[in-house]
Tab-separated table of C-alpha atoms in Angstrom:
chain	number	residue	atom	x	y	z
A	1	MET	CA	-41.434	12.021	77.692
A	2	ILE	CA	-42.109	15.573	76.530
A	3	PHE	CA	-44.211	15.507	73.355
A	4	SER	CA	-43.456	18.191	70.782
A	5	PRO	CA	-45.928	18.951	67.957
A	6	GLU	CA	-43.056	20.551	66.070
A	7	LEU	CA	-40.880	17.424	66.295
A	8	ALA	CA	-43.879	15.274	65.452
A	9	GLU	CA	-43.990	16.950	62.028
A	10	ILE	CA	-40.245	17.320	61.457
A	11	ARG	CA	-39.084	13.911	62.680
A	12	PHE	CA	-42.101	11.688	62.107
A	13	GLY	CA	-44.079	13.584	59.512
A	14	CYS	CA	-43.510	15.387	56.234
A	15	GLY	CA	-42.251	18.666	57.687
A	16	LEU	CA	-43.794	21.828	59.059
A	17	SER	CA	-46.522	23.418	56.969
A	18	PRO	CA	-47.826	26.990	56.936
A	19	VAL	CA	-51.409	25.733	56.612
A	20	ARG	CA	-51.555	22.253	58.182
A	21	PRO	CA	-51.518	22.139	62.019
A	22	ALA	CA	-49.113	19.768	63.694
A	23	PRO	CA	-50.559	16.864	65.682
A	24	ALA	CA	-51.305	17.633	69.311
A	25	SER	CA	-50.323	14.277	70.819
A	26	VAL	CA	-49.044	10.781	70.191
A	27	GLU	CA	-52.652	9.618	70.326
A	28	ALA	CA	-53.532	12.049	67.523
A	29	MET	CA	-50.614	10.770	65.414
A	30	LEU	CA	-51.762	7.167	65.813
A	31	ALA	CA	-55.425	8.038	65.246
A	32	GLY	CA	-54.458	9.755	62.005
A	33	LEU	CA	-53.274	6.439	60.610
A	34	SER	CA	-56.879	5.221	60.591
A	35	THR	CA	-58.450	8.268	58.965
A	36	PRO	CA	-59.627	8.016	55.344
A	37	ASP	CA	-56.914	8.596	52.768
A	38	ARG	CA	-58.601	10.517	49.961
A	39	SER	CA	-55.489	11.510	48.035
A	40	GLU	CA	-55.732	11.314	44.272
A	41	THR	CA	-54.137	8.259	42.679
A	42	PRO	CA	-53.810	7.190	39.065
A	43	ARG	CA	-54.180	3.538	38.074
A	44	LEU	CA	-53.583	0.854	40.674
A	45	PHE	CA	-51.444	-2.191	39.941
A	46	SER	CA	-54.399	-4.272	38.848
A	47	GLU	CA	-55.166	-1.577	36.251
A	48	GLN	CA	-51.545	-0.873	35.306
A	49	THR	CA	-51.144	-4.504	34.269
A	50	ALA	CA	-52.825	-3.688	30.943
A	51	LEU	CA	-49.738	-1.661	30.035
A	52	LEU	CA	-47.475	-4.503	31.186
A	53	SER	CA	-49.421	-6.936	28.965
A	54	ASP	CA	-49.137	-4.566	26.019
A	55	LEU	CA	-45.366	-4.333	26.496
A	56	ARG	CA	-45.023	-8.132	26.634
A	57	ASP	CA	-47.122	-8.492	23.485
A	58	ALA	CA	-45.099	-5.789	21.725
A	59	GLY	CA	-41.916	-7.723	22.390
A	60	ARG	CA	-43.480	-10.830	20.911
A	61	ARG	CA	-44.512	-8.929	17.794
A	62	ILE	CA	-40.957	-7.653	17.319
A	63	ARG	CA	-39.570	-11.181	17.584
A	64	LYS	CA	-42.175	-12.592	15.196
A	65	ALA	CA	-42.141	-9.753	12.634
A	66	GLY	CA	-41.904	-11.082	9.100
A	67	SER	CA	-40.597	-7.933	7.436
A	68	ALA	CA	-38.578	-4.803	8.153
A	69	GLU	CA	-41.768	-2.739	8.005
A	70	GLU	CA	-43.492	-4.910	10.585
A	71	THR	CA	-40.389	-4.726	12.802
A	72	ARG	CA	-40.307	-0.893	12.623
A	73	ALA	CA	-44.024	-0.650	13.393
A	74	ALA	CA	-43.682	-3.013	16.368
A	75	ARG	CA	-40.685	-1.142	17.729
A	76	THR	CA	-42.424	2.206	17.341
A	77	HIS	CA	-45.392	0.813	19.276
A	78	ARG	CA	-43.053	-0.454	22.003
A	79	GLN	CA	-41.361	2.926	22.241
A	80	GLY	CA	-44.777	4.513	22.724
A	81	LEU	CA	-45.501	2.148	25.591
A	82	LEU	CA	-42.184	2.959	27.234
A	83	LYS	CA	-42.961	6.660	26.893
A	84	GLN	CA	-46.341	6.075	28.542
A	85	GLY	CA	-44.569	4.206	31.324
A	86	ARG	CA	-42.194	7.135	31.929
A	87	GLN	CA	-45.149	9.525	31.967
A	88	ASP	CA	-47.085	7.343	34.421
A	89	GLN	CA	-44.049	7.070	36.696
A	90	ALA	CA	-43.553	10.862	36.709
A	91	THR	CA	-47.238	11.435	37.340
A	92	TRP	CA	-47.107	9.100	40.322
A	93	LEU	CA	-44.105	10.904	41.756
A	94	GLY	CA	-45.796	14.267	41.285
A	95	LEU	CA	-48.879	13.048	43.097
A	96	ARG	CA	-46.730	11.570	45.883
A	97	LEU	CA	-45.181	15.007	46.396
A	98	ILE	CA	-48.570	16.723	46.366
A	99	ARG	CA	-49.818	14.201	48.879
A	100	ARG	CA	-46.951	15.048	51.210
A	101	VAL	CA	-47.576	18.777	50.861
A	102	GLU	CA	-51.289	18.497	51.597
A	103	THR	CA	-51.623	15.542	53.957
A	104	PRO	CA	-53.008	16.109	57.457
A	105	CYS	CA	-51.207	12.902	58.555
A	106	GLY	CA	-47.569	13.083	57.627
A	107	PHE	CA	-46.782	10.088	59.795
A	108	ARG	CA	-48.811	7.861	57.492
A	109	GLU	CA	-46.868	9.057	54.444
A	110	ARG	CA	-43.561	8.382	56.154
A	111	LEU	CA	-44.618	4.906	57.227
A	112	ALA	CA	-45.882	4.060	53.742
A	113	ALA	CA	-42.511	5.070	52.319
A	114	PHE	CA	-40.618	3.144	55.012
A	115	TRP	CA	-42.436	-0.110	54.292
A	116	ALA	CA	-42.222	0.402	50.540
A	117	ASP	CA	-38.452	0.636	50.943
A	118	HIS	CA	-38.368	-2.342	53.320
A	119	PHE	CA	-40.153	-4.369	50.626
A	120	THR	CA	-38.236	-2.861	47.739
A	121	VAL	CA	-39.051	-3.829	44.168
A	122	ALA	CA	-37.546	-2.638	40.903
A	123	GLY	CA	-38.459	-2.820	37.235
A	124	ARG	CA	-36.399	-3.532	34.136
A	125	THR	CA	-38.161	-0.975	31.918
A	126	ALA	CA	-40.069	2.267	32.373
A	127	VAL	CA	-43.321	0.335	32.084
A	128	HIS	CA	-42.346	-2.032	34.866
A	129	ARG	CA	-41.144	0.894	36.999
A	130	SER	CA	-44.487	2.607	36.462
A	131	ALA	CA	-46.082	-0.290	38.382
A	132	ILE	CA	-43.992	0.244	41.536
A	133	SER	CA	-46.097	3.049	43.027
A	134	PRO	CA	-49.311	1.090	42.326
A	135	TYR	CA	-47.692	-1.842	44.194
A	136	LEU	CA	-47.169	0.508	47.144
A	137	GLU	CA	-50.820	1.536	47.059
A	138	GLU	CA	-52.112	-2.021	46.981
A	139	ALA	CA	-49.687	-3.849	49.261
A	140	MET	CA	-48.535	-1.205	51.781
A	141	ARG	CA	-51.144	1.440	52.448
A	142	PRO	CA	-54.041	-0.863	53.453
A	143	ASN	CA	-51.778	-2.774	55.866
A	144	LEU	CA	-49.838	-0.103	57.743
A	145	THR	CA	-51.357	-0.690	61.171
A	146	GLY	CA	-52.425	-4.348	61.251
A	147	PRO	CA	-50.440	-7.535	61.930
A	148	PHE	CA	-47.014	-7.614	60.304
A	149	ALA	CA	-47.875	-11.051	58.897
A	150	THR	CA	-50.629	-9.449	56.799
A	151	LEU	CA	-48.254	-6.848	55.406
A	152	LEU	CA	-45.565	-9.447	54.793
A	153	GLU	CA	-47.909	-11.702	52.827
A	154	ALA	CA	-49.348	-8.805	50.823
A	155	ALA	CA	-45.853	-7.626	49.874
A	156	VAL	CA	-43.925	-10.809	49.109
A	157	LEU	CA	-46.776	-12.534	47.270
A	158	HIS	CA	-47.538	-9.448	45.194
A	159	PRO	CA	-46.879	-9.892	41.466
A	160	ALA	CA	-44.460	-6.950	41.458
A	161	MET	CA	-42.271	-8.649	44.083
A	162	MET	CA	-42.440	-12.084	42.498
A	163	ILE	CA	-41.484	-10.710	39.080
A	164	TYR	CA	-38.652	-8.648	40.559
A	165	LEU	CA	-37.070	-11.546	42.466
A	166	ASP	CA	-37.669	-14.191	39.764
A	167	GLN	CA	-40.218	-16.233	41.692
A	168	VAL	CA	-42.099	-16.661	38.433
A	169	ARG	CA	-39.219	-18.846	37.254
A	170	SER	CA	-39.184	-21.127	40.282
A	171	VAL	CA	-40.533	-24.624	39.613
A	172	GLY	CA	-40.076	-27.561	41.961
A	173	PRO	CA	-37.599	-30.064	40.423
A	174	ASN	CA	-39.899	-32.954	41.293
A	175	SER	CA	-43.185	-31.169	40.638
A	176	ARG	CA	-45.769	-32.374	38.193
A	177	ALA	CA	-44.980	-29.451	35.898
A	178	ALA	CA	-41.268	-30.390	35.835
A	179	ARG	CA	-42.031	-34.044	35.164
A	180	ASP	CA	-44.199	-33.061	32.189
A	181	ASN	CA	-41.658	-30.526	30.922
A	182	PRO	CA	-38.126	-30.984	32.340
A	183	ARG	CA	-37.025	-27.664	30.870
A	184	LEU	CA	-39.207	-25.881	33.460
A	185	ALA	CA	-37.430	-27.455	36.445
A	186	GLY	CA	-35.409	-25.032	38.536
A	187	LEU	CA	-35.646	-23.882	42.126
A	188	ASN	CA	-35.058	-20.128	42.395
A	189	GLU	CA	-33.948	-18.981	45.858
A	190	ASN	CA	-33.928	-15.225	45.294
A	191	LEU	CA	-37.254	-14.402	46.947
A	192	ALA	CA	-36.702	-16.874	49.792
A	193	ARG	CA	-33.288	-15.383	50.597
A	194	GLU	CA	-34.555	-11.808	50.647
A	195	ILE	CA	-37.570	-12.727	52.801
A	196	LEU	CA	-35.232	-14.133	55.418
A	197	GLU	CA	-32.357	-11.634	55.115
A	198	LEU	CA	-34.260	-8.409	54.543
A	199	HIS	CA	-37.982	-8.766	55.203
A	200	THR	CA	-38.113	-10.858	58.391
A	201	LEU	CA	-35.218	-12.281	60.451
A	202	GLY	CA	-32.456	-10.012	59.241
A	203	VAL	CA	-28.939	-10.903	58.130
A	204	ASP	CA	-28.003	-11.973	61.692
A	205	GLY	CA	-31.298	-13.706	62.371
A	206	GLY	CA	-29.908	-17.220	62.759
A	207	TYR	CA	-31.072	-18.832	59.525
A	208	ARG	CA	-28.881	-21.099	57.401
A	209	GLN	CA	-28.679	-22.036	53.740
A	210	ASP	CA	-30.896	-25.056	54.507
A	211	ASP	CA	-33.609	-22.632	55.633
A	212	VAL	CA	-33.249	-20.583	52.435
A	213	ARG	CA	-33.791	-23.746	50.407
A	214	ALA	CA	-36.693	-24.846	52.605
A	215	LEU	CA	-38.457	-21.521	52.138
A	216	ALA	CA	-37.748	-21.604	48.392
A	217	ILE	CA	-39.459	-25.016	48.266
A	218	LEU	CA	-42.404	-23.657	50.252
A	219	LEU	CA	-42.685	-20.823	47.741
A	220	THR	CA	-42.873	-23.140	44.723
A	221	GLY	CA	-46.297	-22.850	43.188
A	222	ALA	CA	-46.634	-19.148	44.036
A	223	SER	CA	-46.436	-17.353	40.706
A	224	VAL	CA	-48.014	-14.782	38.402
A	225	GLY	CA	-50.726	-15.440	35.830
A	226	ASP	CA	-50.938	-14.236	32.249
A	227	ALA	CA	-52.757	-11.069	33.368
A	228	PHE	CA	-50.006	-10.296	35.933
A	229	GLU	CA	-52.181	-11.408	38.840
A	230	TYR	CA	-51.109	-13.555	41.786
A	231	ARG	CA	-51.778	-17.202	41.086
A	232	PHE	CA	-50.887	-20.331	43.003
A	233	MET	CA	-50.040	-23.146	40.563
A	234	PRO	CA	-50.082	-26.491	42.422
A	235	ARG	CA	-48.471	-28.292	39.497
A	236	ARG	CA	-45.277	-26.280	40.104
A	237	ALA	CA	-45.155	-27.006	43.822
A	238	GLU	CA	-42.325	-29.242	45.023
A	239	PRO	CA	-43.809	-32.256	46.883
A	240	GLY	CA	-42.673	-33.578	50.229
A	241	PRO	CA	-42.142	-32.169	53.720
A	242	VAL	CA	-39.592	-29.465	54.563
A	243	VAL	CA	-38.187	-28.083	57.814
A	244	LEU	CA	-37.863	-24.306	58.165
A	245	LEU	CA	-36.069	-22.978	61.272
A	246	GLY	CA	-36.957	-26.147	63.120
A	247	ARG	CA	-40.618	-26.262	62.140
A	248	ARG	CA	-41.839	-29.053	59.889
A	249	PHE	CA	-44.299	-28.383	57.065
A	250	GLU	CA	-45.865	-31.503	55.537
A	251	ARG	CA	-46.764	-29.879	52.191
A	252	ASN	CA	-50.046	-31.752	51.874
A	253	LYS	CA	-51.649	-28.367	51.202
A	254	PRO	CA	-48.766	-26.387	49.678
A	255	GLU	CA	-50.394	-22.959	49.456
A	256	ALA	CA	-51.718	-23.168	53.007
A	257	ASP	CA	-48.268	-24.274	54.206
A	258	LEU	CA	-46.667	-21.325	52.423
A	259	ARG	CA	-48.942	-18.856	54.165
A	260	ALA	CA	-48.380	-20.619	57.489
A	261	ALA	CA	-44.620	-20.332	56.961
A	262	LEU	CA	-44.928	-16.580	56.359
A	263	GLN	CA	-47.000	-16.255	59.538
A	264	TYR	CA	-44.328	-18.211	61.403
A	265	LEU	CA	-41.543	-15.943	60.141
A	266	ALA	CA	-43.571	-12.801	60.885
A	267	GLY	CA	-43.916	-13.788	64.535
A	268	HIS	CA	-40.327	-14.909	65.054
A	269	PRO	CA	-38.385	-13.091	67.809
A	270	ALA	CA	-35.560	-12.307	65.372
A	271	THR	CA	-38.086	-10.627	63.085
A	272	ALA	CA	-39.351	-8.437	65.914
A	273	ALA	CA	-35.784	-7.368	66.782
A	274	HIS	CA	-34.907	-6.703	63.135
A	275	LEU	CA	-38.006	-4.608	62.415
A	276	ALA	CA	-37.734	-2.653	65.677
A	277	ARG	CA	-34.134	-1.687	65.067
A	278	LYS	CA	-34.703	-0.805	61.420
A	279	LEU	CA	-37.673	1.447	62.230
A	280	ALA	CA	-35.725	3.096	65.068
A	281	VAL	CA	-32.742	3.758	62.817
A	282	HIS	CA	-35.039	5.281	60.206
A	283	PHE	CA	-36.787	7.666	62.572
A	284	LEU	CA	-34.533	8.137	65.627
A	285	GLY	CA	-30.994	8.036	64.260
A	286	ASP	CA	-28.259	5.828	62.899
A	287	THR	CA	-27.410	4.645	66.435
A	288	PRO	CA	-30.811	4.527	68.173
A	289	ASP	CA	-31.249	4.318	71.926
A	290	PRO	CA	-31.029	0.661	72.981
A	291	ASP	CA	-33.898	1.050	75.461
A	292	ALA	CA	-36.144	2.344	72.677
A	293	VAL	CA	-35.265	-0.599	70.446
A	294	ALA	CA	-35.893	-3.053	73.292
A	295	ALA	CA	-39.299	-1.548	74.018
A	296	MET	CA	-40.266	-1.649	70.372
A	297	THR	CA	-39.128	-5.264	70.061
A	298	ALA	CA	-41.193	-6.221	73.117
A	299	ALA	CA	-44.261	-4.532	71.632
A	300	LEU	CA	-44.052	-6.717	68.527
A	301	LEU	CA	-43.663	-9.872	70.596
A	302	ARG	CA	-46.886	-9.397	72.561
A	303	PRO	CA	-49.747	-11.761	71.652
A	304	ASP	CA	-51.829	-10.466	68.775
A	305	ALA	CA	-49.350	-7.609	68.224
A	306	GLN	CA	-50.168	-5.086	65.536
A	307	LEU	CA	-47.814	-2.715	63.725
A	308	ARG	CA	-49.660	0.111	65.452
A	309	ASP	CA	-48.251	-1.257	68.725
A	310	LEU	CA	-44.726	-0.952	67.302
A	311	TYR	CA	-45.325	2.688	66.396
A	312	ASP	CA	-46.891	3.400	69.796
A	313	ALA	CA	-43.855	1.950	71.539
A	314	MET	CA	-41.515	4.105	69.434
A	315	LEU	CA	-43.479	7.311	69.938
A	316	THR	CA	-43.696	6.879	73.716
A	317	GLN	CA	-39.948	6.562	74.211
A	318	PRO	CA	-38.064	9.584	75.615
A	319	ALA	CA	-35.516	9.218	72.783
A	320	ALA	CA	-38.237	9.974	70.249
A	321	TRP	CA	-38.597	13.509	71.564
A	322	ASP	CA	-34.941	14.378	72.067
A	323	PRO	CA	-34.880	17.923	70.629
A	324	ARG	CA	-31.408	17.515	69.138
A	325	PRO	CA	-31.551	17.047	65.356
A	326	ALA	CA	-31.369	13.381	64.376
A	327	ASN	CA	-31.072	11.873	60.896
A	328	VAL	CA	-30.131	13.686	57.725
A	329	LYS	CA	-33.249	13.700	55.563
A	330	PRO	CA	-32.971	11.364	52.564
A	331	ALA	CA	-33.336	13.174	49.249
A	332	PHE	CA	-37.051	12.533	48.796
A	333	ASP	CA	-37.817	13.650	52.359
A	334	PHE	CA	-35.788	16.817	51.844
A	335	LEU	CA	-37.547	17.627	48.591
A	336	SER	CA	-41.032	16.935	49.896
A	337	SER	CA	-40.526	18.759	53.182
A	338	ALA	CA	-39.217	21.803	51.292
A	339	LEU	CA	-42.347	21.859	49.145
A	340	ARG	CA	-44.529	21.400	52.222
A	341	ALA	CA	-42.775	24.327	53.955
A	342	LEU	CA	-43.446	26.511	50.909
A	343	GLY	CA	-47.148	25.604	51.120
A	344	PRO	CA	-49.821	24.385	48.719
A	345	ASP	CA	-49.086	27.146	46.213
A	346	ALA	CA	-45.763	25.468	45.468
A	347	VAL	CA	-47.519	22.546	43.794
A	348	ALA	CA	-50.961	23.940	42.903
A	349	GLY	CA	-49.981	25.455	39.571
A	350	THR	CA	-47.937	22.544	38.223
A	351	ALA	CA	-49.273	19.412	36.551
A	352	PRO	CA	-48.273	16.277	38.501
A	353	VAL	CA	-46.411	14.827	35.528
A	354	LYS	CA	-44.319	18.008	35.161
A	355	LEU	CA	-43.687	18.197	38.885
A	356	GLY	CA	-42.621	14.536	38.832
A	357	ARG	CA	-40.268	14.933	35.873
A	358	GLY	CA	-38.445	17.766	37.573
A	359	ALA	CA	-38.259	15.798	40.801
A	360	ILE	CA	-36.819	12.723	39.070
A	361	ARG	CA	-33.946	14.831	37.718
A	362	ALA	CA	-33.396	16.613	41.034
A	363	LEU	CA	-33.466	13.403	43.072
A	364	ALA	CA	-30.915	11.739	40.777
A	365	LEU	CA	-28.493	14.610	41.398
A	366	MET	CA	-29.098	14.226	45.147
A	367	GLY	CA	-28.164	10.543	45.015
A	368	HIS	CA	-31.586	8.941	44.706
A	369	ARG	CA	-32.495	7.337	41.367
A	370	TRP	CA	-36.241	7.231	41.794
A	371	GLU	CA	-37.622	3.688	41.816
A	372	GLU	CA	-34.336	2.295	40.519
A	373	PRO	CA	-32.784	0.693	43.613
A	374	VAL	CA	-29.349	-0.827	43.246
A	375	SER	CA	-30.390	-3.863	45.300
A	376	PRO	CA	-33.372	-5.363	47.176
A	377	ALA	CA	-31.995	-3.753	50.346
A	378	GLY	CA	-33.482	-0.447	49.243
A	379	LEU	CA	-32.176	3.005	50.157
A	380	PRO	CA	-29.256	3.509	52.507
A	381	GLU	CA	-29.949	4.870	55.985
A	382	GLU	CA	-26.460	6.202	56.756
A	383	ASP	CA	-26.346	9.999	57.012
A	384	ALA	CA	-23.034	10.222	55.190
A	385	VAL	CA	-24.578	8.881	51.978
A	386	TRP	CA	-27.059	11.732	51.751
A	387	ILE	CA	-24.617	14.570	52.433
A	388	ALA	CA	-21.827	13.499	50.154
A	389	PRO	CA	-20.386	16.634	48.456
A	390	GLN	CA	-22.178	16.218	45.116
A	391	ALA	CA	-25.511	15.339	46.727
A	392	LEU	CA	-25.307	18.256	49.150
A	393	ALA	CA	-24.398	20.647	46.358
A	394	ALA	CA	-27.487	19.467	44.451
A	395	ARG	CA	-29.686	20.220	47.440
A	396	VAL	CA	-28.322	23.735	47.713
A	397	GLN	CA	-28.718	24.304	43.980
A	398	TRP	CA	-32.334	23.098	44.117
A	399	ALA	CA	-33.096	25.269	47.161
A	400	MET	CA	-31.678	28.371	45.559
A	401	SER	CA	-33.221	27.953	42.105
A	402	VAL	CA	-36.340	25.787	41.952
A	403	PRO	CA	-38.807	27.308	44.471
A	404	LYS	CA	-39.042	30.548	42.495
A	405	THR	CA	-40.028	28.580	39.381
A	406	LEU	CA	-42.967	27.030	41.235
A	407	MET	CA	-44.425	30.117	42.912
A	408	ARG	CA	-45.149	33.650	41.784
A	409	ASP	CA	-44.512	35.430	45.089
A	410	ALA	CA	-41.779	34.723	47.571
A	411	PRO	CA	-42.617	34.587	51.273
A	412	ASP	CA	-40.857	36.941	53.627
A	413	PRO	CA	-37.673	34.985	54.488
A	414	ARG	CA	-37.941	35.971	58.151
A	415	ASP	CA	-41.444	34.507	58.385
A	416	PHE	CA	-40.472	31.541	56.219
A	417	ALA	CA	-37.605	30.651	58.571
A	418	ILE	CA	-40.070	30.313	61.460
A	419	ALA	CA	-42.647	28.469	59.338
A	420	ALA	CA	-40.111	25.943	57.998
A	421	LEU	CA	-37.920	25.443	61.082
A	422	GLY	CA	-39.980	26.412	64.122
A	423	SER	CA	-37.723	26.679	67.156
A	424	ARG	CA	-34.765	25.552	65.064
A	425	ALA	CA	-34.769	28.931	63.329
A	426	SER	CA	-31.775	30.306	65.190
A	427	PRO	CA	-30.953	34.019	65.246
A	428	LEU	CA	-28.109	33.309	62.803
A	429	ILE	CA	-30.406	31.607	60.297
A	430	ARG	CA	-33.001	34.394	60.573
A	431	PHE	CA	-30.309	37.021	60.099
A	432	ALA	CA	-28.825	35.252	57.053
A	433	ALA	CA	-32.270	34.824	55.498
A	434	ALA	CA	-33.172	38.461	56.033
A	435	ALA	CA	-29.802	39.683	54.763
A	436	ALA	CA	-30.012	37.727	51.486
A	437	GLU	CA	-29.969	39.752	48.276
A	438	THR	CA	-33.506	38.725	47.282
A	439	ARG	CA	-36.444	37.141	49.040
A	440	TRP	CA	-35.974	33.951	47.034
A	441	ASP	CA	-32.324	33.850	48.037
A	442	GLY	CA	-33.471	34.091	51.636
A	443	VAL	CA	-35.835	31.168	51.142
A	444	GLY	CA	-32.945	29.206	49.652
A	445	VAL	CA	-30.777	30.010	52.658
A	446	VAL	CA	-33.399	28.532	54.992
A	447	LEU	CA	-33.879	25.378	52.945
A	448	SER	CA	-30.106	24.911	52.602
A	449	SER	CA	-29.430	25.331	56.286
A	450	PRO	CA	-28.148	22.376	58.358
A	451	ALA	CA	-31.171	22.756	60.611
A	452	PHE	CA	-33.525	22.032	57.719
A	453	GLN	CA	-31.471	19.081	56.471
A	454	ARG	CA	-32.023	17.024	59.611
A	455	SER	CA	-35.018	15.520	61.331
């Protein structure tokens, strides 16, 4: 293995920076994951729930309005809440971009985004979408390096996930709550299916429909309280034992059995194989080296394995440091790495909410509707998706037009090519950048180059 600081930033970080030094070793990359994260954040999920409660109450006021005037007032109030949600969402995105420009540990930002996508959630309205980034802060960031079981539990039992996948509607058919009110009865399998198919075993992980139902039964009782907090409601729990992937759970203590089931799934060999391959595809390429995937799988299967062990196994594989360009950068990675290459001045003079609004529009043109996934599977990994003609044209348009609106002075394109690309700045790229009509055109040439589009 030949470690490359340059590749460490391009492939595993947020891109080369003119002011932030690249990590000097794999050990430094892993150590950075444990350093304090002092980036600015707006409200966390537990604070954002006040806006969710207000939106729910506004809907009730509209339905109960006794006059046209009351209806108009309630609708106006609701529109104000939705506007606040859009503003909060844009502010979060702006701060996420600033974080990527300024972070000394780009690997942590990439991992946080990877796990946020692995545990994708979506929201029906702008207010609900404004709670997605707070969900990332609360469920993902504190659990990036510990046991996968801890991350799994934090993600799938988070109110944002349970609302998204309708767990709040799941009530055991024979539960006490259903006996008292038969209209409540209804087992919802959405969360159980996605835990098995996407979050743990994978689509080829060997589970059956009986296992989906068993996990759905184990999940009954897990719900969300009136203040949008996690709450286990024993009255909703389906009684009686269940068998999940050959393991019997007696259900005498339903919440404890649920958490035990999640631990069981987290440690399953199929889960280790699924996570290892998915992480390898994300960082190493659409068809990752089989030896690298095997080593990563083995790392997760060791006793007391931590996610840090998975990352260590990936970063110590020869395939990780193959100098040939690997994946096409997804739209957000392209945008954030371009800003990082331009340096802190590219974001210093712009309010986060304004930066975020512009990024939402740009990302949509590049094929990424920010925090509006089409399915729980999250963003596609295939290179072809991100360089479809319209998406690629949007990248070039952004590169040629937006940087000059963010900064007063353009860098020398010849210097910028080296700063942004390192050894990938071929003589042809440097010549084209220097020969451009203006300095900003030269910067756009560098950011539009195939070498910059790949990790």
